[in-house]
CSV table of C-alpha atoms in Angstrom, one decimal:
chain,number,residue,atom,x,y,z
A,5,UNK,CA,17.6,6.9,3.2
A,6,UNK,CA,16.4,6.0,0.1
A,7,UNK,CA,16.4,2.1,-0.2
A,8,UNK,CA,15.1,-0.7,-2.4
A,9,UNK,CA,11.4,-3.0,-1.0
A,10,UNK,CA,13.3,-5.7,-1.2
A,11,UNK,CA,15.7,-4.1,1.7
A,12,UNK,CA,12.9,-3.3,3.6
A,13,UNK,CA,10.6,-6.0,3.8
A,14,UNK,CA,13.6,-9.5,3.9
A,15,UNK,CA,14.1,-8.4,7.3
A,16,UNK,CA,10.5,-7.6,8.0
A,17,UNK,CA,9.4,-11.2,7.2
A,18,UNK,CA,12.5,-12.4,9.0
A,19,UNK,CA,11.8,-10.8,12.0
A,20,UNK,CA,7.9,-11.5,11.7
A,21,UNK,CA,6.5,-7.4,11.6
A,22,UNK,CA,5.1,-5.8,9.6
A,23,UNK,CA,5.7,-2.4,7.0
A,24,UNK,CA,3.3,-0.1,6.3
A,25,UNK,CA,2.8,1.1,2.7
A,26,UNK,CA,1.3,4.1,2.0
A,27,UNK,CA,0.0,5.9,-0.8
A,28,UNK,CA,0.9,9.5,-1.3
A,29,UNK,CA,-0.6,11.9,-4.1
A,30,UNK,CA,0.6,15.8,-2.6
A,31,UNK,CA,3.7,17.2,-0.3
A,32,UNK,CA,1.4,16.8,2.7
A,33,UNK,CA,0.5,13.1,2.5
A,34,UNK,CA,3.8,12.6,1.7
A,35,UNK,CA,5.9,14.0,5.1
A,36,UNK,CA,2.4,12.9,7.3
A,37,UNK,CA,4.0,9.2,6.3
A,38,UNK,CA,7.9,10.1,6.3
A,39,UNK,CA,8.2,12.3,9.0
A,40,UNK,CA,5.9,10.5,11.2
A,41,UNK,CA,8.2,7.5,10.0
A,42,UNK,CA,11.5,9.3,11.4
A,43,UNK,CA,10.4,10.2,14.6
A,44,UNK,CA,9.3,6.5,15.1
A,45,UNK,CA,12.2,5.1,13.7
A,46,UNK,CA,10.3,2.7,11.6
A,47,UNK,CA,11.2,1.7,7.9
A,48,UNK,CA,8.6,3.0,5.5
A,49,UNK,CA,7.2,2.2,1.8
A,50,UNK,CA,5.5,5.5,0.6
A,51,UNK,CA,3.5,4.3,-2.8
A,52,UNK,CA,2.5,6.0,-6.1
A,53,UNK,CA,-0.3,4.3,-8.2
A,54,UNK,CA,-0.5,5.5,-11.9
A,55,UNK,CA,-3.1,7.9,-11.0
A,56,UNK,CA,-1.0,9.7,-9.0
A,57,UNK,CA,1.8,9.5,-11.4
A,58,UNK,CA,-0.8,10.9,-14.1
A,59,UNK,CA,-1.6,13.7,-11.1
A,60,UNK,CA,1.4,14.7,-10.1
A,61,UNK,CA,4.1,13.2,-12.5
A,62,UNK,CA,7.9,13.5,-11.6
A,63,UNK,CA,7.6,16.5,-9.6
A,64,UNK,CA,5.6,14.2,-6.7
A,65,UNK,CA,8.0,11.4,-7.1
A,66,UNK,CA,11.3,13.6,-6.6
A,67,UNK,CA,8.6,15.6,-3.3
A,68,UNK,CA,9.4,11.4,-1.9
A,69,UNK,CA,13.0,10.9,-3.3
A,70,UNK,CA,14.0,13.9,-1.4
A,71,UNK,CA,11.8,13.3,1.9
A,72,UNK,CA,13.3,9.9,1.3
A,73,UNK,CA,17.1,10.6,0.8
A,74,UNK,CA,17.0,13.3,4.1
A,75,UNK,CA,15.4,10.9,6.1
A,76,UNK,CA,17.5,8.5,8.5
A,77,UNK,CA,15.2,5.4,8.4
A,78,UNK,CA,14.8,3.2,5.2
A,79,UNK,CA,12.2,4.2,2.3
A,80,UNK,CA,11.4,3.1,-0.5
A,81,UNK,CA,9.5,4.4,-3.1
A,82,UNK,CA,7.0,2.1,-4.7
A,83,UNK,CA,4.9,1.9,-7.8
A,84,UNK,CA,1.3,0.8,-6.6
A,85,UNK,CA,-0.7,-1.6,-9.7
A,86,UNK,CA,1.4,-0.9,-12.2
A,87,UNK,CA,-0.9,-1.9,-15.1
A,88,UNK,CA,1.9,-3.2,-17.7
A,89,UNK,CA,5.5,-3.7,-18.8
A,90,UNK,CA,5.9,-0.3,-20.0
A,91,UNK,CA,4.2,1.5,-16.7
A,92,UNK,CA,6.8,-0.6,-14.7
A,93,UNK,CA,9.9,0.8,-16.4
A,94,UNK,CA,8.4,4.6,-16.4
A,95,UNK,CA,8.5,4.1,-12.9
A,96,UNK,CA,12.0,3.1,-12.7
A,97,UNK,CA,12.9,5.7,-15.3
A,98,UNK,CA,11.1,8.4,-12.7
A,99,UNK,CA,13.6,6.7,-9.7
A,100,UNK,CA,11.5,4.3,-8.0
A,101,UNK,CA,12.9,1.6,-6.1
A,102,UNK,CA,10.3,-0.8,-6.1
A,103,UNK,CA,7.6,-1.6,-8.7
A,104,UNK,CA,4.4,-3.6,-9.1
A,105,UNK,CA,3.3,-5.6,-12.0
A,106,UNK,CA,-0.3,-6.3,-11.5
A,107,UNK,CA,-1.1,-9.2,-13.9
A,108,UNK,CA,-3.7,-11.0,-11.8
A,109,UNK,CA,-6.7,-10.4,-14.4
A,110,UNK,CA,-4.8,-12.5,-16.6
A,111,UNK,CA,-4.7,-16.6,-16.9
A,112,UNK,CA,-1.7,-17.9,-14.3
A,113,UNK,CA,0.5,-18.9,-17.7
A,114,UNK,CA,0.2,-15.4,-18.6
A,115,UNK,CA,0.5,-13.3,-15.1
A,116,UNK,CA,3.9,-15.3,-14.6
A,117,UNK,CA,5.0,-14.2,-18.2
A,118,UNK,CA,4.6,-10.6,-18.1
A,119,UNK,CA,5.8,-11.1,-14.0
A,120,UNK,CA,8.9,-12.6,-15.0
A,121,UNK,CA,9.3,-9.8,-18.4
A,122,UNK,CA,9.3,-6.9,-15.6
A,123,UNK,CA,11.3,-8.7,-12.7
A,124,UNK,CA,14.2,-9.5,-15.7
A,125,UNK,CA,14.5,-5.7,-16.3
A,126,UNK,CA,13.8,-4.4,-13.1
A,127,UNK,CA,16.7,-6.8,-11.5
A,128,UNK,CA,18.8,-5.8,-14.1
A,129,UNK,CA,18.9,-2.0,-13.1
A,130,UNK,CA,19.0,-3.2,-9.1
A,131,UNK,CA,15.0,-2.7,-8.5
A,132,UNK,CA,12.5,-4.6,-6.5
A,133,UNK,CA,9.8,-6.5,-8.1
A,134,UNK,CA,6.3,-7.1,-6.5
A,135,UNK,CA,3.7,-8.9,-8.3
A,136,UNK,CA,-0.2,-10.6,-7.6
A,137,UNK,CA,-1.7,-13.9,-7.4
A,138,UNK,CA,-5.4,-14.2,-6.7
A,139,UNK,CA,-7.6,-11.3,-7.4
A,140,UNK,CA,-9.3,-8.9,-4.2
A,141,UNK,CA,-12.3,-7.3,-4.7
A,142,UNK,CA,-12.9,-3.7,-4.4
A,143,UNK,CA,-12.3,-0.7,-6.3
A,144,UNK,CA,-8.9,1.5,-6.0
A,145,UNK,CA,-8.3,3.8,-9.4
A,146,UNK,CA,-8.3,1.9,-12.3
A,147,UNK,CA,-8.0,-1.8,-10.6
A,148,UNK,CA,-12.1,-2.4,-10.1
A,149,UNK,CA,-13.0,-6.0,-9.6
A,150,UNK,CA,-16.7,-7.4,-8.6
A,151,UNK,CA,-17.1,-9.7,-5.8
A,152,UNK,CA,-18.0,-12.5,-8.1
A,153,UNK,CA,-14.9,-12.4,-9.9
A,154,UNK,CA,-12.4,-12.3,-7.0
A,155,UNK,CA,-10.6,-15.1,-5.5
A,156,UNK,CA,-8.4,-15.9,-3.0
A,157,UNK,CA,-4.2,-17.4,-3.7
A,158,UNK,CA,-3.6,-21.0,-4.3
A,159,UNK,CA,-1.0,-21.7,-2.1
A,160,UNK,CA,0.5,-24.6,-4.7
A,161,UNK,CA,0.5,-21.8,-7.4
A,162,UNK,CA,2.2,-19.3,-5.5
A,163,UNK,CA,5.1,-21.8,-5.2
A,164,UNK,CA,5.4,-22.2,-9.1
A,165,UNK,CA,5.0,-18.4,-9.2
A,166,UNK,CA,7.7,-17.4,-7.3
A,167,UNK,CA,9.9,-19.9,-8.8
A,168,UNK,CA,8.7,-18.9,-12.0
A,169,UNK,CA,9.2,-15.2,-12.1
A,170,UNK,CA,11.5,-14.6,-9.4
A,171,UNK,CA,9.7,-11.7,-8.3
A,172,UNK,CA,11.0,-10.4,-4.4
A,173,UNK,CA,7.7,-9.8,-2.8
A,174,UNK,CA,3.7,-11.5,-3.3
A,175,UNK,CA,0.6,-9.5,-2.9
A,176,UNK,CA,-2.1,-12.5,-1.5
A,177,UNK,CA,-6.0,-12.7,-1.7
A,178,UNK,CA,-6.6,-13.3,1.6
A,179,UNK,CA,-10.1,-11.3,2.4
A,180,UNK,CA,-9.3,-8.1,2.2
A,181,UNK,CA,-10.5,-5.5,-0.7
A,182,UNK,CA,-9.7,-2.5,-2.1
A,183,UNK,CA,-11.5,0.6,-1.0
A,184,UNK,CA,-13.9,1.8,2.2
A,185,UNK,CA,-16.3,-1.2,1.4
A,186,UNK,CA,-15.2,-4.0,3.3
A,187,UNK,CA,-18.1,-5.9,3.9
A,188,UNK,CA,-20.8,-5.8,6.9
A,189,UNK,CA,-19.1,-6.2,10.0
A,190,UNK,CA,-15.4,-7.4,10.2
A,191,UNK,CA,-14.1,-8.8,7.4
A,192,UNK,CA,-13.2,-12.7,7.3
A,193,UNK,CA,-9.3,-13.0,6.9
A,194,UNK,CA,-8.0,-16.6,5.8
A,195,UNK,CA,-5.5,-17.0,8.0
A,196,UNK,CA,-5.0,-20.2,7.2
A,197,UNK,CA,-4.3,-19.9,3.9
A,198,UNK,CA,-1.7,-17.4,4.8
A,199,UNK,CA,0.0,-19.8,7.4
A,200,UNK,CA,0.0,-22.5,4.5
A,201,UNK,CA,1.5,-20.0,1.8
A,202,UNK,CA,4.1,-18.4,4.4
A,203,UNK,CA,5.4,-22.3,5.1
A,204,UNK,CA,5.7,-23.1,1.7
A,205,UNK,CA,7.6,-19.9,0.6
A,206,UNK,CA,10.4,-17.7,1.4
A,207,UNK,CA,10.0,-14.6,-0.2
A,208,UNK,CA,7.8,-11.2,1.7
A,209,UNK,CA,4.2,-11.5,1.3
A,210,UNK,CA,1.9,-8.5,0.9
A,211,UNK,CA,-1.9,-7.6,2.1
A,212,UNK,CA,-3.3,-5.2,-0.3
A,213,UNK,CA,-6.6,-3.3,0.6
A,214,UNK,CA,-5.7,-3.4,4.4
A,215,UNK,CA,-6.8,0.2,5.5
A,216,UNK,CA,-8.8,0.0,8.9
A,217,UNK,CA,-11.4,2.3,8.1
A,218,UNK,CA,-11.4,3.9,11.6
A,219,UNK,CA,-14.8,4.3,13.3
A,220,UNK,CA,-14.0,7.3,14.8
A,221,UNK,CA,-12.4,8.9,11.2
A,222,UNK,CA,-16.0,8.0,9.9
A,223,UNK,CA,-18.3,9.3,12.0
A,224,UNK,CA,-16.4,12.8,11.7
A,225,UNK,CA,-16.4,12.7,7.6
A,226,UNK,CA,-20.2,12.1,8.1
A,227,UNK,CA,-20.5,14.9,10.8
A,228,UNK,CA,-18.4,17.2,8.1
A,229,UNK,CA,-21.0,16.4,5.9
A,230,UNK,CA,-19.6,13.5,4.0
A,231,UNK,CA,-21.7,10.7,2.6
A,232,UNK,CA,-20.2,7.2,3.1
A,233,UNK,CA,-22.4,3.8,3.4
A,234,UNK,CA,-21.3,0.7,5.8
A,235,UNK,CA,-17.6,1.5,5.5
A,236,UNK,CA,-15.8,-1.2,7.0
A,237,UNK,CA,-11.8,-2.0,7.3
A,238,UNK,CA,-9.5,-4.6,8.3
A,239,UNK,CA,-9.3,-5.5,11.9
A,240,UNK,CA,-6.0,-4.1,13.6
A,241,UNK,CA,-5.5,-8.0,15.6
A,242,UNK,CA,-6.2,-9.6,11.9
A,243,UNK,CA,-3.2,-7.5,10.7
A,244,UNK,CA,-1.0,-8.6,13.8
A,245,UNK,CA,-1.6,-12.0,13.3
A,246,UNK,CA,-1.2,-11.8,9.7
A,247,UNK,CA,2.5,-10.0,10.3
A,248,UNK,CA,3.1,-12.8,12.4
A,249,UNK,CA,3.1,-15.3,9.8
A,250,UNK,CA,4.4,-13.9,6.5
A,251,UNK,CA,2.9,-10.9,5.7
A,252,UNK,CA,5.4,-8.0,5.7
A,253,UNK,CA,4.1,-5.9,3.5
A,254,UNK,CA,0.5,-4.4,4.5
A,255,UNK,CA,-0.7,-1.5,2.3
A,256,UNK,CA,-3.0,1.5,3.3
A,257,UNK,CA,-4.8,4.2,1.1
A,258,UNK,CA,-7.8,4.5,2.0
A,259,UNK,CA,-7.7,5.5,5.8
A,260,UNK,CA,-5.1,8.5,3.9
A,261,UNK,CA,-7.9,9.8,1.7
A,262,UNK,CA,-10.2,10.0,5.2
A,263,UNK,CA,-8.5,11.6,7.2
A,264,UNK,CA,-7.0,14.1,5.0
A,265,UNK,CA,-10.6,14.5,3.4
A,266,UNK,CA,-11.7,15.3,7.4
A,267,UNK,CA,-9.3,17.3,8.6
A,268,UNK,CA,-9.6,20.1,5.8
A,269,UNK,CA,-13.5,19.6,6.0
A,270,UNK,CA,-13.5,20.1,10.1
A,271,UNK,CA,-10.9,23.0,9.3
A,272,UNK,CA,-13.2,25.0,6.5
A,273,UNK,CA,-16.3,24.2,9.0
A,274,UNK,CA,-14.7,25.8,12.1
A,275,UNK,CA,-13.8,29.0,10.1
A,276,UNK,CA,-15.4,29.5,6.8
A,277,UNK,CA,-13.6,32.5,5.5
A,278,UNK,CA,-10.3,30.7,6.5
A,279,UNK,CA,-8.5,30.8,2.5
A,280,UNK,CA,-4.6,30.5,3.8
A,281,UNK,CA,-3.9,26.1,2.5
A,282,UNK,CA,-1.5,26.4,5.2
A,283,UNK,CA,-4.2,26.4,7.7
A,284,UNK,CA,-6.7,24.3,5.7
A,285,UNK,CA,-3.6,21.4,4.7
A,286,UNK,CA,-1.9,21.5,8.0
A,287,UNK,CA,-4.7,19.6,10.1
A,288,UNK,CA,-5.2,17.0,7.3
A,289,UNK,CA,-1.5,16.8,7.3
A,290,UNK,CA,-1.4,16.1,11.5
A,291,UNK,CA,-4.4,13.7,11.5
A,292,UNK,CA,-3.0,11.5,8.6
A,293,UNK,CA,0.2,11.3,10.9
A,294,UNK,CA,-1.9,10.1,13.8
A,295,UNK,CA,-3.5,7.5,11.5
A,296,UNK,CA,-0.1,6.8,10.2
A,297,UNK,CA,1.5,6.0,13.9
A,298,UNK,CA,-1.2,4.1,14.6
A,299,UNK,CA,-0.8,1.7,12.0
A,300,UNK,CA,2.5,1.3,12.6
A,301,UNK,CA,2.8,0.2,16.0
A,302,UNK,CA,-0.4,-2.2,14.9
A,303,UNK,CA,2.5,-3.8,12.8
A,304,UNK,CA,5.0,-3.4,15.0
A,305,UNK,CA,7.6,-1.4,12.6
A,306,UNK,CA,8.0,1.2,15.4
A,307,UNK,CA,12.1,1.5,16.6
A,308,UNK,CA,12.7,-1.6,13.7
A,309,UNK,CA,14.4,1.0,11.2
């Protein structure tokens, strides 16, 4: 069923677990994370960024409505970064249910005014607002930020922000980053900082940048032939603990592009004159599921829709 974020992630913070939000940018990413949702029976966030609205426009969006409104667990479809005003209410215009405004770059005085310009219309036509406070490092489409210039939430200024803009759901700087780069070794979470923000607010919080960068996914993109450096994603306890105390909302891209990247590498390798996509998309399509179940039973989502 197609459902608002807002449905979807009250309860999750209530009943401390967490909701995986994927993005999607083809028909095969797109069941890997709803049908793999159904047979779990967990609620689901499948997530477009404006990229992959400029790729594959309203016919990719309806691909998830429809997934979406055959599907017996809650979804909701989500606009990822939305960069402005005028990309949130595209989005709505196109059906989503949820939508981002991404004014961190800005001053606070101005990220809570063009928050609160996007919650005031996206309320009024029944949609779910997410917005971000503090800035994460990493790259992911269009959103690039150097480690110098990010910075991790004020928990007294998320207060004033919520109050301020009314949006339903918070994305956090924490310590994790956008991309494969993650840092040498495992990355440092502030858990305390998310304890102090969850016990001063109400609302859903968010981890963006939370894919785990699987060892094992790595080593086979390398073996395929792929060149990554020191990938290196967020610890699968760090995410449980973080579920535990506010976060509801964790979102996952990266580990996506991996595995579907391996799975039609591994598929062209083991039979080059293979040319049928159903035979080259299909094992991409199967190990983003696995990657998919995995995290969520890391979050706990599993039999929670």
């Amino acid at each position: 069923m197609l459902v608002t974020g807002k449905d979807i992630l009250v309860p999750a913070r209530a009943g401390k677990y967490g909701v995986g939000a994927f993005n999607t940018n083809n028909m095969e990413i797109t069941q890997a994370i709803i049908h793999t949702a159904e047979r779990l029976r967990s609620p689901v966030i499948v997530q477009m960024s404006e990229g992959a609205i400029k790729y594959g426009g309203q016919d990719l969006a309806n691909i998830v409505k429809d997934l979406a409104t055959r599907a017996t667990v809650p979804v909701a479809l989500h606009l990822d970064h939305g960069s402005s005003y005028e990309s949130a209410l595209n989005a709505i215009k196109m059906g989503f249910t949820s939508v981002m405004i991404d004014a961190s770059h800005h001053a606070l005085e101005e990220n809570i005014r063009e928050t609160r310009r996007v919650t005031e219309a996206a309320h009024a036509m029944g949609i779910s607002v997410e917005a971000e406070l503090g800035r994460l490092g990493g790259i992911e489409e269009h959103v690039v930020v150097d480690e110098k210039d990010a910075f991790l939430t004020d928990p007294e200024e998320a207060v004033r922000f919520i109050e301020e803009t009314g949006t339903d759901y918070l994305a956090i700087a924490i310590g994790t980053s956008h991309g494969a780069y993650k840092g040498k070794g495992r990355p440092f979470i502030d858990h305390a900082r998310i304890e102090k923000i969850a016990s001063m607010t109400s609302i859903p919080l968010v981890a963006h940048g939370s894919s785990g960068v699987p060892t094992e996914i790595v080593e086979r993109f390398r073996a395929g032939g792929g060149v990554i450096g020191d990938a290196a994603g967020i610890a699968d306890e760090d995410l449980q603990r973080a579920t535990a105390h506010g976060i509801a909302k964790v979102n996952v891209d990266t580990d996506l592009r991996l595995a579907s990247t391996v799975g039609i590498r591994e598929a062209l390798n083991a039979n080059p004159k293979e040319f049928d996509p159903r035979k080259v998309f299909g094992p991409a399509r199967d190990l983003m599921s696995k990657i998919v179940e995995h995290k969520m039973g890391v979050l706990g989502s599993v039999g929670k829709a």
